[in-house]
Coordinates of C-alpha atoms and ligand atoms in Angstrom, one line a residue:
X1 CA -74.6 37.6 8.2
X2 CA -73.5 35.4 11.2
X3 CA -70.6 33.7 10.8
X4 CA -69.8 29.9 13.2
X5 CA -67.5 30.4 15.3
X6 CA -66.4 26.7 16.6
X7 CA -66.0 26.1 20.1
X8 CA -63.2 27.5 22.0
X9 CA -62.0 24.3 22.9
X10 CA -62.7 23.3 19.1
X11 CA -60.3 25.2 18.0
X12 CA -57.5 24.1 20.8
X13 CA -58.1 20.7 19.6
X14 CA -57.3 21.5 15.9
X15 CA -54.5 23.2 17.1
X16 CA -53.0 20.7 18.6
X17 CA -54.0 18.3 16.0
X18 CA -51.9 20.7 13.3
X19 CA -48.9 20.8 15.7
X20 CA -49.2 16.5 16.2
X21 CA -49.0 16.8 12.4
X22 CA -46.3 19.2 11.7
X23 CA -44.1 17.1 14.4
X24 CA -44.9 14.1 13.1
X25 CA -44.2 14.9 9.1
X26 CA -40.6 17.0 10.2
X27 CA -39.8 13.8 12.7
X28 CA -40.2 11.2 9.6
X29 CA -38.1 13.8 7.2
X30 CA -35.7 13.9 10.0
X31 CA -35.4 9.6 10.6
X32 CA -35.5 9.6 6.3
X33 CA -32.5 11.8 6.6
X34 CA -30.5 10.0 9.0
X35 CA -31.5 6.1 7.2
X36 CA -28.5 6.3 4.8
X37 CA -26.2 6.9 7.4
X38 CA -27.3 3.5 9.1
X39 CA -24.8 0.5 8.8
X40 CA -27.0 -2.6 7.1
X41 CA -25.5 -6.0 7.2
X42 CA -27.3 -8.7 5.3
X43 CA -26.4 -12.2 3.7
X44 CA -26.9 -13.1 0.2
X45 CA -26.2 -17.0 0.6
X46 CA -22.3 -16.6 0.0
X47 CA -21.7 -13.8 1.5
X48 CA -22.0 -11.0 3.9
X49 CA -22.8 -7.7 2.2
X50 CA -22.6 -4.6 4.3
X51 CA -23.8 -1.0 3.2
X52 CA -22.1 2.0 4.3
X53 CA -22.8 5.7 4.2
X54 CA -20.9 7.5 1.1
X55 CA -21.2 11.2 2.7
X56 CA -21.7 10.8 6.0
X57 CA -18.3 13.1 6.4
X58 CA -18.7 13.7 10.2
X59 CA -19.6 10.1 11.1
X60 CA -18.5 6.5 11.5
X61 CA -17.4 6.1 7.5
X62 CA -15.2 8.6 5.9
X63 CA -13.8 8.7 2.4
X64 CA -10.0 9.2 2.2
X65 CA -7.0 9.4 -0.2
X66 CA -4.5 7.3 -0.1
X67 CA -1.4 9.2 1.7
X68 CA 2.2 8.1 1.7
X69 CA 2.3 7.9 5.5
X70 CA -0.8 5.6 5.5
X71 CA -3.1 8.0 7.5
X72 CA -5.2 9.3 4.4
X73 CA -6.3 12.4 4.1
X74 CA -10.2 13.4 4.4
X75 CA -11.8 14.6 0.8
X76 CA -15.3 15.9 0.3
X77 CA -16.8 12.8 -1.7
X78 CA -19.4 14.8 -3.5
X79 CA -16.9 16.9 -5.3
X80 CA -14.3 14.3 -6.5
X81 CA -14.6 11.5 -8.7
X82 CA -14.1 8.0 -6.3
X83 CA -10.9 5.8 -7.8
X84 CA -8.3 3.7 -6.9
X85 CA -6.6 6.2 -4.8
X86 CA -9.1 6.2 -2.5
X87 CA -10.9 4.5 0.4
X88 CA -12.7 4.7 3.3
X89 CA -12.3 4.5 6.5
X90 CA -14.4 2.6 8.8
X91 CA -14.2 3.1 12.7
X92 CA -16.1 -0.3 12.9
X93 CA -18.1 -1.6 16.1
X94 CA -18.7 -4.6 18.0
X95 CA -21.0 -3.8 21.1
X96 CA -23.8 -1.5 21.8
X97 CA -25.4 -1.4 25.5
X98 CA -29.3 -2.1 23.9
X99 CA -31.2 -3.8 20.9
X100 CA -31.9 -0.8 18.9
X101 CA -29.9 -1.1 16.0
X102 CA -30.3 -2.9 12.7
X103 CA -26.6 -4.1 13.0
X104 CA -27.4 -5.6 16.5
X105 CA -27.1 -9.5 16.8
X106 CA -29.2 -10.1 20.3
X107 CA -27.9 -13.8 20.5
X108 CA -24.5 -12.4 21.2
X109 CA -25.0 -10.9 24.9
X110 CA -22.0 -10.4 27.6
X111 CA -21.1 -8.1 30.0
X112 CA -18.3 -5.5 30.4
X113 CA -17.6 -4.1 34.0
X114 CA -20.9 -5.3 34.8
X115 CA -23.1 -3.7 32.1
X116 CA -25.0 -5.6 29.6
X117 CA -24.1 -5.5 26.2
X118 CA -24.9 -6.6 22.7
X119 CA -23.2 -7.6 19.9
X120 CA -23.3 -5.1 16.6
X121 CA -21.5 -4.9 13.7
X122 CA -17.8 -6.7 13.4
X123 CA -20.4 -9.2 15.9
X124 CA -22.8 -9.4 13.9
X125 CA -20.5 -9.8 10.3
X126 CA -18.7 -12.9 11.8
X127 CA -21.6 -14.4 13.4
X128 CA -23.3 -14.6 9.9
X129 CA -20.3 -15.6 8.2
X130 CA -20.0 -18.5 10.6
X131 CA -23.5 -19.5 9.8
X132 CA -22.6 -19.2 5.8
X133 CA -19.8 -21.3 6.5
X134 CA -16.7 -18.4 5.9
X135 CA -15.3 -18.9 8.8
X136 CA -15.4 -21.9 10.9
X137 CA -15.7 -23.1 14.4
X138 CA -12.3 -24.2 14.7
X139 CA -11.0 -20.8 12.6
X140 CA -12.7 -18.4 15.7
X141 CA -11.3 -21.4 18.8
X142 CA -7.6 -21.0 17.3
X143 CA -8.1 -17.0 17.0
X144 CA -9.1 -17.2 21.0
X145 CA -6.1 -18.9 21.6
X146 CA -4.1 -16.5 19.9
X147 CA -5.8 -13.1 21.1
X148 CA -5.3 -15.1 25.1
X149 CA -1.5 -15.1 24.1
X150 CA -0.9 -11.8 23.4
X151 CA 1.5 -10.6 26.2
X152 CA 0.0 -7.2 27.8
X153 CA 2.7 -5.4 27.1
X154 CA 2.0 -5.2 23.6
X155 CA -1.1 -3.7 23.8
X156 CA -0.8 -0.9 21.8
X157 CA -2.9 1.3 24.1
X158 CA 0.5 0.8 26.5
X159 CA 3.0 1.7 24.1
X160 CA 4.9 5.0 25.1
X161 CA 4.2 8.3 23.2
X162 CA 6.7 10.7 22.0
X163 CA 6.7 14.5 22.5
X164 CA 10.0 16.2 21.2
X165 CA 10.4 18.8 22.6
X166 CA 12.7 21.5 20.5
X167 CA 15.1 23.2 22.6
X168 CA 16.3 26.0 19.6
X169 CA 14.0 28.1 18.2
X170 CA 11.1 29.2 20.1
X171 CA 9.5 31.2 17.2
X172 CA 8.0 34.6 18.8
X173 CA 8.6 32.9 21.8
X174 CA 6.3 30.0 21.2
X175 CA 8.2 26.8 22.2
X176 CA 7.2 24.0 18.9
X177 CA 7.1 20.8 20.2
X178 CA 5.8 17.4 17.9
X179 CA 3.9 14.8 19.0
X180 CA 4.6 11.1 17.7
X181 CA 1.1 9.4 17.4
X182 CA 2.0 5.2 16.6
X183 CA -0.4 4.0 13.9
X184 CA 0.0 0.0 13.1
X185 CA -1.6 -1.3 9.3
X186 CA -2.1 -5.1 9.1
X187 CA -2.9 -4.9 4.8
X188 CA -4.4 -8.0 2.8
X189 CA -5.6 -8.4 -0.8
X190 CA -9.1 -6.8 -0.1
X191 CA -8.9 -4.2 2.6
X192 CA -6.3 -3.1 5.8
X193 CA -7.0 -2.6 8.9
X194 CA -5.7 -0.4 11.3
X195 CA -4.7 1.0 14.6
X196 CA -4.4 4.1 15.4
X197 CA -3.6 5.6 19.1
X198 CA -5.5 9.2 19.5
X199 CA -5.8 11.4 22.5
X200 CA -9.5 10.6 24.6
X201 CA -11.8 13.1 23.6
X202 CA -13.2 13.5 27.6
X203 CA -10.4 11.7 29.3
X204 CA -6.6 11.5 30.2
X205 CA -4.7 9.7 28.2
X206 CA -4.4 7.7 25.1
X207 CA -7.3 5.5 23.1
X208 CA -6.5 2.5 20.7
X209 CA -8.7 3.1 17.7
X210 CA -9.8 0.3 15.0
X211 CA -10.5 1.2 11.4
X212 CA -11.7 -1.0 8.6
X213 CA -10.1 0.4 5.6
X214 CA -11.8 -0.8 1.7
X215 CA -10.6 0.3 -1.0
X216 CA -13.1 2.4 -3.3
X217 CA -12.4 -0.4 -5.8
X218 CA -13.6 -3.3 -4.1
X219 CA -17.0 -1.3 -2.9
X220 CA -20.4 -2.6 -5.2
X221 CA -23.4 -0.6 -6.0
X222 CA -26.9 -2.3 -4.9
X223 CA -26.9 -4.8 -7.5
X224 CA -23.5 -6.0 -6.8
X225 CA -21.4 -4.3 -9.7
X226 CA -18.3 -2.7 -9.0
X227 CA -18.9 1.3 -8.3
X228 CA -17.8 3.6 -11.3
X229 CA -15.4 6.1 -10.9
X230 CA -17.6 8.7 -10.2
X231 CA -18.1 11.7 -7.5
X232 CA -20.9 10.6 -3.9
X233 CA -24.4 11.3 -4.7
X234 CA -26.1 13.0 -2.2
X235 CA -27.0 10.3 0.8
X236 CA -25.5 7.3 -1.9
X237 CA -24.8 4.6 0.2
X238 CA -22.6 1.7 -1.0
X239 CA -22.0 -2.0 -0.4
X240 CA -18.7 -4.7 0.7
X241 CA -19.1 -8.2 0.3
X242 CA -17.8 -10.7 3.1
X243 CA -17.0 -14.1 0.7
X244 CA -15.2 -16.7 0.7
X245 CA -12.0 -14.5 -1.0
X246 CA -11.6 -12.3 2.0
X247 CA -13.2 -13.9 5.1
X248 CA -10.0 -14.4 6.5
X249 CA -9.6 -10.2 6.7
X250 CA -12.3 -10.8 9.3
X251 CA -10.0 -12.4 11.9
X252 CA -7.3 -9.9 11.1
X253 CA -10.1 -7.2 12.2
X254 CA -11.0 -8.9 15.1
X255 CA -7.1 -9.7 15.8
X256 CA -6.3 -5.6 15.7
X257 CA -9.5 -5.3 18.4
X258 CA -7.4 -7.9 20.6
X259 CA -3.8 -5.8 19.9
X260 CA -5.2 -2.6 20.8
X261 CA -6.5 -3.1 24.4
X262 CA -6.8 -5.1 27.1
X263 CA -10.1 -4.4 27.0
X264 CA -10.7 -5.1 23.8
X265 CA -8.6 -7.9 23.8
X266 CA -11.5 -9.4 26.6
X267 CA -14.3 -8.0 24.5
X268 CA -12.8 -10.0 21.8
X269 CA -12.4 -13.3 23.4
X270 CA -16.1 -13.1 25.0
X271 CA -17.6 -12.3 21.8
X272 CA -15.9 -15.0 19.9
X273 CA -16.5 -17.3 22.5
X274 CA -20.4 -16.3 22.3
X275 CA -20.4 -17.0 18.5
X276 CA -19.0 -20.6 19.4
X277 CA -21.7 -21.0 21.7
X278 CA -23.8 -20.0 19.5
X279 CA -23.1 -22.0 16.6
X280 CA -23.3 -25.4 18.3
Ligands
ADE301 N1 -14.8 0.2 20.5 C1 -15.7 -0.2 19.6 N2 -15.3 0.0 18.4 C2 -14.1 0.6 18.4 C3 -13.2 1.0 17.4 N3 -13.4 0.9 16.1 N4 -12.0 1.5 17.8 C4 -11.8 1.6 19.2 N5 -12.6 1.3 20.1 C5 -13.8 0.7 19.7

C-alpha cells in the first residue's frame, strides 16, 4: 500500500510550527516562574499595599534573623517557621532607565548624568501615598529642605573605612587583617531602615546601600491578615501595608537615600520635587 508522504516543505513547516510551540509554552513557564518574584504596589483606599517575594533568596528580598550586631543573618525561608525573630530585607528601588515594570510610575521622569529615568518603587510608594493623603505636600517640601542641608561630608559613601591590619601572628605566614564595614539603622515602630557601605561589585571603591527592613510580624497574607508563623511556600509571596500608622517610615526611607550619597541625595530631591509637581 502507498503511504502520503507530505510535501518536503510540508513537513519544514510543521517543524517549525512544533518548535514556535515548544518555545512559546517553556517561554510562558519561564515568565510564570519569574511573576512572584515581581514587586506589586497597589492602593486599597487607605493605604499602599506592596507584595514581596518570600523565596526569592538570591534577589532583591531576603528573609533574615534578627542578629545582635543588626546585620541579620540569611535563613533558607522554606525550611524554618517565619516569627518574630525574623525579617526581611529589602534592597528597595527608586529609578529604572525604562517603563517596563509594574512598579514603574511614568509621571515621575528626570534625568541622572543625562539619561532618562523613571520613577519605580520607593517613587512609586510615596507618589501614591501622596495621592491617598499619607503624606502631604508640605511633609515631602520640608523633607527637600532637609535632604538640601545635609553637609557632604556626612554622606556615608565618604566616611573612611578601617582595615586593621595585625602586626603579630601571621598564621602559616598568612598576614589576618579585618575590615570595618559602617552600617547605620534608623528603627521606628513598623520597620528600620538601613545603610550599609559594601565594596562595588565592578568598581573601586565603596557603595552606600539602602535596605527596607519589615519585620515578619507586621507582613499580611492576600486578604490582609497577619502571616502565621509558618515556614515560605514555594514562590509565596507576601504583603506590607503603607497607612496612616507608619507613613512617616516613608520619609525616613527616602531620608537614608539622601544620607547615603550625593547622588542619591540629588536623586532624592528631584524625585520628591517631581511628586510635588505632580500633585498640584
Ligand atoms: N539605588 C537604587 N536603589 C538602591 C539601594 N537600595 N541602595 C543603594 N543604591 C540604590
Amino acid at each position: 500500500m502507498q503511504t502520503v508522504k507530505p510535501f518536503p516543505q510540508m513537513r519544514k513547516f510543521i517543524a517549525i510550527l512544533f518548535f514556535l510551540a515548544f518555545f512559546v509554552s517553556v517561554q510562558r513557564g519561564f515568565c510564570a516562574d519569574a511573576d512572584y518574584k515581581q514587586v506589586i504596589i497597589s492602593t486599597n483606599g487607605d493605604a499602599v499595599r506592596v507584595r514581596l517575594p518570600l523565596t526569592d533568596v538570591t534577589g532583591k528580598v531576603r528573609v533574615k534573623e534578627n542578629s545582635p550586631n543588626g546585620f541579620g543573618l540569611a535563613i533558607a525561608p522554606s525550611k524554618t517557621s517565619l516569627g518574630k525573630k525574623h525579617y526581611l530585607e529589602w534592597q528597595i528601588g527608586y529609578d529604572i532607565p525604562n517603563t517596563n515594570s509594574p512598579s514603574v510610575v511614568s509621571e515621575i521622569r528626570f534625568t541622572r548624568n543625562g539619561e532618562t529615568k523613571y520613577g519605580h518603587e520607593l517613587s512609586k510608594i510615596i507618589f501614591e501615598a501622596v495621592r491617598l493623603g499619607l503624606l502631604s505636600t508640605n511633609d515631602l517640601a520640608r523633607e527637600i529642605e532637609a535632604l538640601k542641608k545635609i553637609p557632604a561630608a556626612e554622606f556615608e559613601e565618604s566616611q573612611p573605612i578601617q582595615i586593621e591590619a595585625e602586626t603579630n601572628g601571621a598564621a602559616g605566614g598568612f598576614q589576618r587583617a579585618i575590615q570595618r564595614l559602617p552600617q547605620f539603622t534608623k528603627t521606628t515602630p513598623h520597620g528600620w531602615v538601613q545603610i550599609q557601605l559594601k565594596q562595588k561589585q565592578h568598581a573601586v571603591g565603596y557603595q552606600a546601600m539602602v535596605y527596607v527592613c519589615l519585620p515578619m510580624n507586621e507582613v499580611l497574607t492576600m486578604d490582609g491578615s497577619p502571616r502565621k508563623t509558618v515556614p515560605a511556600r514555594s514562590k509565596e509571596t507576601v504583603y506590607y501595608d503603607f497607612n496612616r500608622d507608619n507613613a512617616a517610615f516613608l520619609l525616613d526611607i527616602i531620608h537614608a537615600f539622601g544620607l547615603a550619597s550625593q547622588q542619591h541625595n540629588e536623586d532624592a530631591r528631584n524625585i520628591l520635587g517631581k511628586i510635588l509637581e505632580t500633585a498640584h
